[in-house]
CSV table of C-alpha atoms in Angstrom, one decimal:
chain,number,residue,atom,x,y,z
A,21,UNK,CA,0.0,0.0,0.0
A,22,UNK,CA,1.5,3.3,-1.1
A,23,UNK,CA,2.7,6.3,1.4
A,24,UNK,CA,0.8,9.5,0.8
A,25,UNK,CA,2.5,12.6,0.8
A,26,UNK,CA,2.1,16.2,-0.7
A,27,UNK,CA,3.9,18.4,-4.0
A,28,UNK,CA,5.0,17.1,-6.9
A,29,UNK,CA,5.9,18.4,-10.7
A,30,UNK,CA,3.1,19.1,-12.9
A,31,UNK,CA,2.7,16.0,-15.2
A,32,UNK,CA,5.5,15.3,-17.6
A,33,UNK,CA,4.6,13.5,-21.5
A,34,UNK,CA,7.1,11.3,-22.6
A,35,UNK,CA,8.0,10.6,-25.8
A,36,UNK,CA,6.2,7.4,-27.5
A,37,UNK,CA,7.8,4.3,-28.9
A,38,UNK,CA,6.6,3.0,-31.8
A,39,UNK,CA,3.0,1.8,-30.6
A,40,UNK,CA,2.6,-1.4,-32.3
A,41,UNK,CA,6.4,-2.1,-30.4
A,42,UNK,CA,4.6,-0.7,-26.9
A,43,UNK,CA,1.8,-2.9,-27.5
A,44,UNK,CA,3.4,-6.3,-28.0
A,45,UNK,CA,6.0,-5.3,-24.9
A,46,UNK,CA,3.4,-4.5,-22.8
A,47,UNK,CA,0.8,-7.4,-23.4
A,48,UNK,CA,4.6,-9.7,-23.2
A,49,UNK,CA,5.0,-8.4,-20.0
A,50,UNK,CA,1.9,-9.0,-18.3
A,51,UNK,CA,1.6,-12.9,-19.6
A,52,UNK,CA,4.6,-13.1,-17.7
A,53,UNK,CA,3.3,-11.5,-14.6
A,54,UNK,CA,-0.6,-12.5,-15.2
A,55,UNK,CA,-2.0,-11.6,-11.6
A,56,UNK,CA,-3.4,-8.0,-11.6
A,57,UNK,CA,-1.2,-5.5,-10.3
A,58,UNK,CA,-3.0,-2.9,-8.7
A,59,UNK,CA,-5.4,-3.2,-5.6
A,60,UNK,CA,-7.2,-1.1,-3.6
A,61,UNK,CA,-7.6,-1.3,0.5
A,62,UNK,CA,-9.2,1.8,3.0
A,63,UNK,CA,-6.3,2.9,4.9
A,64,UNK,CA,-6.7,2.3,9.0
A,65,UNK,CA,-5.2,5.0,11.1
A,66,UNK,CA,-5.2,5.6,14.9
A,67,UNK,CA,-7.2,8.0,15.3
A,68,UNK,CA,-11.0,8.9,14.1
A,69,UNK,CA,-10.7,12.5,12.9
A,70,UNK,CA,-13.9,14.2,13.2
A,71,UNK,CA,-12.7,18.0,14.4
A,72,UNK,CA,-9.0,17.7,14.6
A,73,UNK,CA,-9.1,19.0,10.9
A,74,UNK,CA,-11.1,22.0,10.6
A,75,UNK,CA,-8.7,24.9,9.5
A,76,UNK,CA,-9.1,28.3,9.0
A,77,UNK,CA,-7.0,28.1,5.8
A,78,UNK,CA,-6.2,26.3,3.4
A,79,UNK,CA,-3.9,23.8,4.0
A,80,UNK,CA,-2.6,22.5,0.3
A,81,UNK,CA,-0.7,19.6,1.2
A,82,UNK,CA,-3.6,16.9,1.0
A,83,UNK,CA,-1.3,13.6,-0.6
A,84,UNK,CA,1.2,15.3,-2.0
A,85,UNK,CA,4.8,14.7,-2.5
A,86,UNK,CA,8.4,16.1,-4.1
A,87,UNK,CA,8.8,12.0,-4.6
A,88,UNK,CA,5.7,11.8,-6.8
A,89,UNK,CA,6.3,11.8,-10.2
A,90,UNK,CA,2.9,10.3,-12.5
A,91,UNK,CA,3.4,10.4,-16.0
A,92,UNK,CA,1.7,9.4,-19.1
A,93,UNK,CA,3.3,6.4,-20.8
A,94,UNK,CA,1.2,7.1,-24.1
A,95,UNK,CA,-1.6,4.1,-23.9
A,96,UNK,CA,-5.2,4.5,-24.4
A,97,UNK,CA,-7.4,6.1,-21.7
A,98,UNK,CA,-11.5,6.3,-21.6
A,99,UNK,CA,-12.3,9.5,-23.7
A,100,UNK,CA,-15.5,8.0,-25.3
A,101,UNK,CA,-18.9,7.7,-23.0
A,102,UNK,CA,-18.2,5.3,-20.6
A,103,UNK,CA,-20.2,2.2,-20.3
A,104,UNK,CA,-20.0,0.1,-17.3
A,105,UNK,CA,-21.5,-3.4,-16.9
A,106,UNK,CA,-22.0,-5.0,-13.6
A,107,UNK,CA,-21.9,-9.1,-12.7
A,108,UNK,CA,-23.2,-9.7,-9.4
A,109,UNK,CA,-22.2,-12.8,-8.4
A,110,UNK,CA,-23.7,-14.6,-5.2
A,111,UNK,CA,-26.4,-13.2,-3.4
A,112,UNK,CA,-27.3,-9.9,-3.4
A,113,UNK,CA,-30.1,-7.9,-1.6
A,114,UNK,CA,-32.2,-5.6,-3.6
A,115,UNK,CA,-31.3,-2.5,-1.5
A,116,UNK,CA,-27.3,-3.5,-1.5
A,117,UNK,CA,-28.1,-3.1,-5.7
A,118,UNK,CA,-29.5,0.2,-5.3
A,119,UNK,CA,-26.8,1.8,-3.2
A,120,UNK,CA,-24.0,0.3,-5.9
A,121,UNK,CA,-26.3,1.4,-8.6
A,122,UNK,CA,-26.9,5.0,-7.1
A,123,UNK,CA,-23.7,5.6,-6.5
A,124,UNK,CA,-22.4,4.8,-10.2
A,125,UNK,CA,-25.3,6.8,-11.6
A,126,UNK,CA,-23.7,9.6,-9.5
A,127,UNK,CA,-20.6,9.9,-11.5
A,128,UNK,CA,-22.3,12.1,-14.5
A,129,UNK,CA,-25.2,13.6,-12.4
A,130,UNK,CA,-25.6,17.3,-13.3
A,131,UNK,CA,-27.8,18.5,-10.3
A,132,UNK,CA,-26.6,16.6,-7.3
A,133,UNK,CA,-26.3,18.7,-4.1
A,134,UNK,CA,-22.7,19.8,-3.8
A,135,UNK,CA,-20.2,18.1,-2.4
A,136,UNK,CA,-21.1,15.7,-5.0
A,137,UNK,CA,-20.1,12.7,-6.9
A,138,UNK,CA,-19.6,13.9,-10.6
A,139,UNK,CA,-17.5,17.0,-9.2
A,140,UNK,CA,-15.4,14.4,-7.5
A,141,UNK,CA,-15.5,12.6,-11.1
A,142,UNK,CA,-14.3,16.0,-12.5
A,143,UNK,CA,-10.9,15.6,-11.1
A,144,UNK,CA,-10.3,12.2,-13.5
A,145,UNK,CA,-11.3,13.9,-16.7
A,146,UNK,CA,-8.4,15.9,-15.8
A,147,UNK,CA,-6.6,12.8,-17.4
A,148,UNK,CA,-5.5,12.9,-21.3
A,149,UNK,CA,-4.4,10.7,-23.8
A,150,UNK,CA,-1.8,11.5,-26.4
A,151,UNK,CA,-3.8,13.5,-28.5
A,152,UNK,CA,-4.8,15.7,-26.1
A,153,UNK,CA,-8.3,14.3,-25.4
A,154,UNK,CA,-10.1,14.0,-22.0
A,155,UNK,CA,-11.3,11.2,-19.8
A,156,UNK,CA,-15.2,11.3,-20.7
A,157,UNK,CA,-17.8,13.1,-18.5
A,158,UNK,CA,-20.3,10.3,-19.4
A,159,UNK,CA,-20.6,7.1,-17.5
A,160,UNK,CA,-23.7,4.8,-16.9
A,161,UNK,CA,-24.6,1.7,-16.3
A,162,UNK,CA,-25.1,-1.0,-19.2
A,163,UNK,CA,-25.9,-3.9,-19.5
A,164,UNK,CA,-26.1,-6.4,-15.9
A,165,UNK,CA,-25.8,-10.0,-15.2
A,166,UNK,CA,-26.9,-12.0,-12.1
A,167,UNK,CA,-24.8,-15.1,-11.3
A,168,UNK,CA,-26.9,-15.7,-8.0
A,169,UNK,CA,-25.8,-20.1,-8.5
A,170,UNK,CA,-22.0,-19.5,-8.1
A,171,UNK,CA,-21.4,-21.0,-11.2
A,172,UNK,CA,-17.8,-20.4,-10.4
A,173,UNK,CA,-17.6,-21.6,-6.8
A,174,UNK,CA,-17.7,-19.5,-3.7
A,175,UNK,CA,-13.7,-19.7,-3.5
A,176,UNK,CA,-12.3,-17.6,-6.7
A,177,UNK,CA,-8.7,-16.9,-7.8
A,178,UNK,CA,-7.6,-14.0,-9.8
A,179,UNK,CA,-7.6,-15.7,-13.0
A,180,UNK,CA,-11.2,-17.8,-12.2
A,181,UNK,CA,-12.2,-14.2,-12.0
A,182,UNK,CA,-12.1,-14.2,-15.7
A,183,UNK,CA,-13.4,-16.9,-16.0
A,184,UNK,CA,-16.5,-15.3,-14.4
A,185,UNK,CA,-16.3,-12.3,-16.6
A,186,UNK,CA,-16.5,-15.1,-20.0
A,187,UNK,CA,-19.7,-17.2,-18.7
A,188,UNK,CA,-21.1,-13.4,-18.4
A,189,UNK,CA,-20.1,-12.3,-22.2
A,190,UNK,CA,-20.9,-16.0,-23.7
A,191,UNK,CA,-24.0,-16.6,-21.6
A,192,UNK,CA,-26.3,-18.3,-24.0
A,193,UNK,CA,-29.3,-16.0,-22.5
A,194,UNK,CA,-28.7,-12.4,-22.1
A,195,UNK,CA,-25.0,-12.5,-22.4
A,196,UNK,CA,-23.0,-9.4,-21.8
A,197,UNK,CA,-22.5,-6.6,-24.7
A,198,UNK,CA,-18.7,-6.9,-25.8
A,199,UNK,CA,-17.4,-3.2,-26.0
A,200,UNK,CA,-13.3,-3.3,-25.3
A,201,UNK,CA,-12.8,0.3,-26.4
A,202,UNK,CA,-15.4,2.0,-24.0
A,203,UNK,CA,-16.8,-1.0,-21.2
A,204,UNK,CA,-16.0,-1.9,-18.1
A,205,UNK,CA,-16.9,-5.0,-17.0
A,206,UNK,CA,-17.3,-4.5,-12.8
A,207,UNK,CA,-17.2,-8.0,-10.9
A,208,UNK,CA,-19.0,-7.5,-7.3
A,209,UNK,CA,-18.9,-10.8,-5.6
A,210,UNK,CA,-20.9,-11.3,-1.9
A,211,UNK,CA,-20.1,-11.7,1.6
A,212,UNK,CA,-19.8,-15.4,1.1
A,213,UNK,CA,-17.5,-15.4,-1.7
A,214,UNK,CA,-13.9,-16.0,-1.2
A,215,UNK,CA,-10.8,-14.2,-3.3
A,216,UNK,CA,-7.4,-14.5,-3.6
A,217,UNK,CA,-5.6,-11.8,-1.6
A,218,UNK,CA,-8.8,-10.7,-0.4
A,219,UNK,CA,-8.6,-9.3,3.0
A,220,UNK,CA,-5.0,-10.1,3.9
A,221,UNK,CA,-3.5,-8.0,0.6
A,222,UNK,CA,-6.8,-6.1,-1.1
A,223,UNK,CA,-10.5,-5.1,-1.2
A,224,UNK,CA,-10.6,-4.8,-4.7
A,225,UNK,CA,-8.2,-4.6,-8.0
A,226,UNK,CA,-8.2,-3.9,-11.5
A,227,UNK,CA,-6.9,-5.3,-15.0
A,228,UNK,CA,-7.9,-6.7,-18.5
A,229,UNK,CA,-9.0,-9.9,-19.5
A,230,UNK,CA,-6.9,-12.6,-21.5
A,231,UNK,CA,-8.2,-13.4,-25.2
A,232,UNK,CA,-6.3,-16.6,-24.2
A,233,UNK,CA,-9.5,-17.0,-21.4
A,234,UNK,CA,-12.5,-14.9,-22.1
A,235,UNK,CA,-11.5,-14.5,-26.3
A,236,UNK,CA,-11.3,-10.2,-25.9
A,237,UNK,CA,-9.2,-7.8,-23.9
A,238,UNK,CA,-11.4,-5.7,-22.1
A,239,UNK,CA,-10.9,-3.7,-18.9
A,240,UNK,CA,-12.5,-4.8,-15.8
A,241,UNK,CA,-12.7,-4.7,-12.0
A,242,UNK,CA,-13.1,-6.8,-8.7
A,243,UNK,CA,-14.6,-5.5,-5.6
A,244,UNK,CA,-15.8,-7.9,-2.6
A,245,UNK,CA,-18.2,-7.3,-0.3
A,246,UNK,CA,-16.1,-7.5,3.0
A,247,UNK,CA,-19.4,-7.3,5.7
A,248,UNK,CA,-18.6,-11.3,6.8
A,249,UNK,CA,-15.2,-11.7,6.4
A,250,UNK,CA,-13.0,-8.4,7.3
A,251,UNK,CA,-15.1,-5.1,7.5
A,252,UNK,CA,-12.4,-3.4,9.8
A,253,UNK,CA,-10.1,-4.1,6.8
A,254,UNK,CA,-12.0,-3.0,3.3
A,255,UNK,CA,-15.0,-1.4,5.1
A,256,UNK,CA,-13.2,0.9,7.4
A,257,UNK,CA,-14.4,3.7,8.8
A,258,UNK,CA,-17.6,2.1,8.8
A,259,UNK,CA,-16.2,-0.8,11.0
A,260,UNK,CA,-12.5,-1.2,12.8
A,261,UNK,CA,-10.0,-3.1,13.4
A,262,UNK,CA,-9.7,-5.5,16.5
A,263,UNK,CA,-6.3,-4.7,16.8
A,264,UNK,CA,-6.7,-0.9,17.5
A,265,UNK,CA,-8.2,-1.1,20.8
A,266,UNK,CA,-10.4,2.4,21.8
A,267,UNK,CA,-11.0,2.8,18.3
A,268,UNK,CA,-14.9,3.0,17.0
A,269,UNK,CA,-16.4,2.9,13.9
A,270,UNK,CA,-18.5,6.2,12.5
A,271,UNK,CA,-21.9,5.4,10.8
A,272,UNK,CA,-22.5,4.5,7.4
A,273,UNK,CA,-24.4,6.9,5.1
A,274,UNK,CA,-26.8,4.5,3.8
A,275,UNK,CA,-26.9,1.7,6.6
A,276,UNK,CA,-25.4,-1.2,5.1
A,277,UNK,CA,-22.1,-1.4,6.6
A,278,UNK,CA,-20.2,-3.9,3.8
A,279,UNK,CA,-21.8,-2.0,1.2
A,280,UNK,CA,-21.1,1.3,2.0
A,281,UNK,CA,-17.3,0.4,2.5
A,282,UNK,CA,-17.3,-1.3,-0.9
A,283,UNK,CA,-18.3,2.3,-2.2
A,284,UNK,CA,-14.9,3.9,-2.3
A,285,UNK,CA,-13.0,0.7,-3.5
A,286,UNK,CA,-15.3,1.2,-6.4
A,287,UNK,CA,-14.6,4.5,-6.8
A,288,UNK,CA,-11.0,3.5,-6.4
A,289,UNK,CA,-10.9,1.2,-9.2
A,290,UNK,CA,-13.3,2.6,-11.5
A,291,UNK,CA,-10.9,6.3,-11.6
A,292,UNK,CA,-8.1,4.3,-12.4
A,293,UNK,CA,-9.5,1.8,-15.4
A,294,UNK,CA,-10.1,5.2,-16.8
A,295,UNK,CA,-6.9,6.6,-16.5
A,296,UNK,CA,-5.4,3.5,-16.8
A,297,UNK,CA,-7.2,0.4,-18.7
A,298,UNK,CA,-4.3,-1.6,-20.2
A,299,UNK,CA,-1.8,-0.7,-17.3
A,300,UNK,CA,0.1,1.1,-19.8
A,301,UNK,CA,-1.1,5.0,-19.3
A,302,UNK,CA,-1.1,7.1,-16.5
A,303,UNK,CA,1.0,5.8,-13.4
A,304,UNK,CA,4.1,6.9,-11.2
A,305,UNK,CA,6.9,4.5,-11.4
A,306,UNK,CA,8.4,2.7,-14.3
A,307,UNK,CA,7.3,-0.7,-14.2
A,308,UNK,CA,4.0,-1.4,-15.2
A,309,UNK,CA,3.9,-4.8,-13.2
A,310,UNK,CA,4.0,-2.7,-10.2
A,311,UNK,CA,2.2,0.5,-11.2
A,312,UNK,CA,1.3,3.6,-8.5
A,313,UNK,CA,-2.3,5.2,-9.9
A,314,UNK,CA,-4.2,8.5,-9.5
A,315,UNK,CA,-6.2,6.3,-6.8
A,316,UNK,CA,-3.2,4.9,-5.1
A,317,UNK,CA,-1.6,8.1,-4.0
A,318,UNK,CA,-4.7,9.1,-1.9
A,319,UNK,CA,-5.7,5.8,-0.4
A,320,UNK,CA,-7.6,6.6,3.4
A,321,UNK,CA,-8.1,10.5,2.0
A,322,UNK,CA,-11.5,11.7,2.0
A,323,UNK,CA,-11.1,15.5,3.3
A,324,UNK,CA,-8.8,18.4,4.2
A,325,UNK,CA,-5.9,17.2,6.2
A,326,UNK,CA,-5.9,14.0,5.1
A,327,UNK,CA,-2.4,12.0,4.9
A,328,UNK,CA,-0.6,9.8,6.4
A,329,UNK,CA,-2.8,8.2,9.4
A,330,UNK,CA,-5.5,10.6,9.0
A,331,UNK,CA,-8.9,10.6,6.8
A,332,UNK,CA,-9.3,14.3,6.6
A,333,UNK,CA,-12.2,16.5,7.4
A,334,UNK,CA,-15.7,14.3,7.0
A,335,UNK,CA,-19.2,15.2,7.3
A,336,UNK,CA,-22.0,14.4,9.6
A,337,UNK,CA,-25.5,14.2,8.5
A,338,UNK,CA,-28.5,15.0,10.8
A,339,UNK,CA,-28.6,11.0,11.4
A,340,UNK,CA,-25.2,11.4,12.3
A,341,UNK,CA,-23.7,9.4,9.6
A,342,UNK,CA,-20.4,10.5,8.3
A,343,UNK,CA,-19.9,11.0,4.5
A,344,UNK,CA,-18.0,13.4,2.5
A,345,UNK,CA,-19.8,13.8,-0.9
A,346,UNK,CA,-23.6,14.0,-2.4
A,347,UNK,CA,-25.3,11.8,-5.2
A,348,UNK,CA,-28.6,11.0,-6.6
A,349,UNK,CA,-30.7,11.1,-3.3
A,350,UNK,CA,-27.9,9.7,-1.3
A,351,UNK,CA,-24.5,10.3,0.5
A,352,UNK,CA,-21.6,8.4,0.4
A,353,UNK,CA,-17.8,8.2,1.5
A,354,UNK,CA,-15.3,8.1,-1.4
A,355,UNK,CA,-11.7,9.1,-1.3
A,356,UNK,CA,-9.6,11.3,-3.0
A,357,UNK,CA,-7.8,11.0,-6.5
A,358,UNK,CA,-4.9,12.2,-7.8
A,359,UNK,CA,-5.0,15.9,-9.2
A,360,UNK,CA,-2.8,16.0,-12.3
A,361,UNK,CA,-2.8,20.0,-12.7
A,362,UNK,CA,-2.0,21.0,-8.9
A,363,UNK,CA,0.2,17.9,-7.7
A,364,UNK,CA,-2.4,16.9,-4.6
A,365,UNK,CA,-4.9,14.7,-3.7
A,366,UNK,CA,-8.4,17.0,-4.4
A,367,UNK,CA,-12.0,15.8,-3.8
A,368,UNK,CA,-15.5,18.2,-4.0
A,369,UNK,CA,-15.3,18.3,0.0
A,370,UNK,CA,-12.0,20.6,0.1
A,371,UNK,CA,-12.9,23.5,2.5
A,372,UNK,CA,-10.7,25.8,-0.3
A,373,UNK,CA,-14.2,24.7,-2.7
């Protein structure tokens, strides 16, 4: 899990390689390293901070770091409308579907209460690709596939994952709409399923498929549904961990603590497939096997003063449940990405907004 810090240069561009040479190196590279290389997890820290951050200026140093250097390493990012299609595999509850689905619809909402969602989202279209295009403003929901039977077991690896994702695009009824250049294929497994490295190493990663396994290379994510198994790991603040004694949990916005924790991994992984789809775009380091993303750099940041061991300035609402950003009729906790132009972490719920 990556350090957070605070200034760095203003992107650099490099100069491209020939892309069909870039392409082959790259997709070489990750059959030799096939498990996915980037993972999300909330960050625990020692202390809950509810009022130890309220300044009466700003203080610009949210994530952000002289050591930080992200650059674009000239593959494709998301500037058509994106289209993301959700598998839910295992059982799901209706209203655990409609707090996913809420907050997704969020991310191109044009009238939600501010702090909100899509000006969180705003911060990613930052992003470019080589010809000088932005990340797109649209995203919805497509197409959506139940795999309620665990037609894959109820113990998954990182490569059965895709395996998942190819009984959901070759289904013989309803499959899946195959879209590589703008879809996003989002695996949400249930509080029953088992995943590699879930828990103990990640709440949730990113990557593309094999053609090898599902026949197309299209981007996708994992998140897991950590309620049963290690809430005080991937749902944190929401729940704690046992070994931080004194420590309580703050209340979740919309009352379903593995849900609401999911949330931000989401959010997570989502801003860096569309930054970063094919691992070969925007990222700080210079080994793609082991890339640091716009998500990465502001893991456990949701607010002014975040860094380190601290969350930042969150909100309250009259319920007292703690959130830092608005969406379609709902509230939810999402953390801070990477901003490109200013060198920081920034999110809709900066007190300088």
């Amino acid at each position: 899990m990556p350090t957070t810090t605070t200034q760095s240069s203003v992107c650099r561009y490099y100069s491209a390689p020939p892309l069909l040479v870039l392409f082959f190196l790259t997709i070489l590279s990750f059959f030799l390293n096939p498990n996915p290389v980037t993972g999300s997890t909330p960050w625990p820290h020692n202390k809950i901070n509810t009022t130890d951050f309220i300044f009466g200026t700003s203080k610009k140093y949210e994530g952000s770091s002289d050591f930080v250097h992200l650059n674009y390493h000239m593959g494709p990012v998301l500037t058509s409308n994106i289209t993301i299609h959700l598998i839910w595999y295992g059982t799901w509850q209706k209203s655990q579907k409609r707090i996913i689905r809420g907050f997704l619809s969020s991310i191109s909402a044009v009238d939600s209460k501010h702090p909100s969602v899509s000006r969180w989202w705003k911060t990613v279209q930052l992003y470019t690709d080589q010809t000088g295009a932005n990340i797109s403003k649209h995203v919805h929901i497509g197409e959506e596939k139940n795999d309620r039977f665990y037609s894959h077991g109820r113990s998954l690896t990182r490569l059965s994952i895709q395996s998942v994702i190819k009984s959901s695009v070759t289904a013989r009824t309803r499959p899946l709409p195959i879209n590589p250049k703008s879809g996003l294929y989002l695996l949400l497994t249930s509080d029953d399923v088992h995943v590699e490295d879930f828990c103990g190493q990640v709440c949730g990663f990113h990557y593309f498929t094999f053609p090898s396994i599902v026949g197309y290379t299209l981007p996708y994510a994992w998140v897991g549904n950590s309620a049963k198994q290690c809430p005080g790991f991937c749902a944190y603040p929401f729940a704690v961990p046992n070994y931080i004694p004194g420590l309580k949990p703050v209340k979740s916005p919309n009352g379903d603590v593995g849900v609401d924790g999911m949330i931000s991994v989401i959010g997570h992984e989502i801003a860096e497939l569309a930054t970063n789809p094919l691992v070969n775009a925007w990222y700080a380091g210079h080994d793609p096997s082991f890339p640091t993303e716009i998500a990465d750099l502001c893991e456990g940041i949701y607010g002014t003063g975040g860094g380190g061991s601290y969350t930042g300035q969150m909100m309250e609402d009259h319920a007292g449940a703690t959130y830092n950003m608005n969406g379609i009729g709902r509230r939810f906790l999402v953390q801070w990405v990477w901003n490109p132009i200013v060198s920081y972490c920034s999110g809709p719920n900066a007190l300088d907004q």
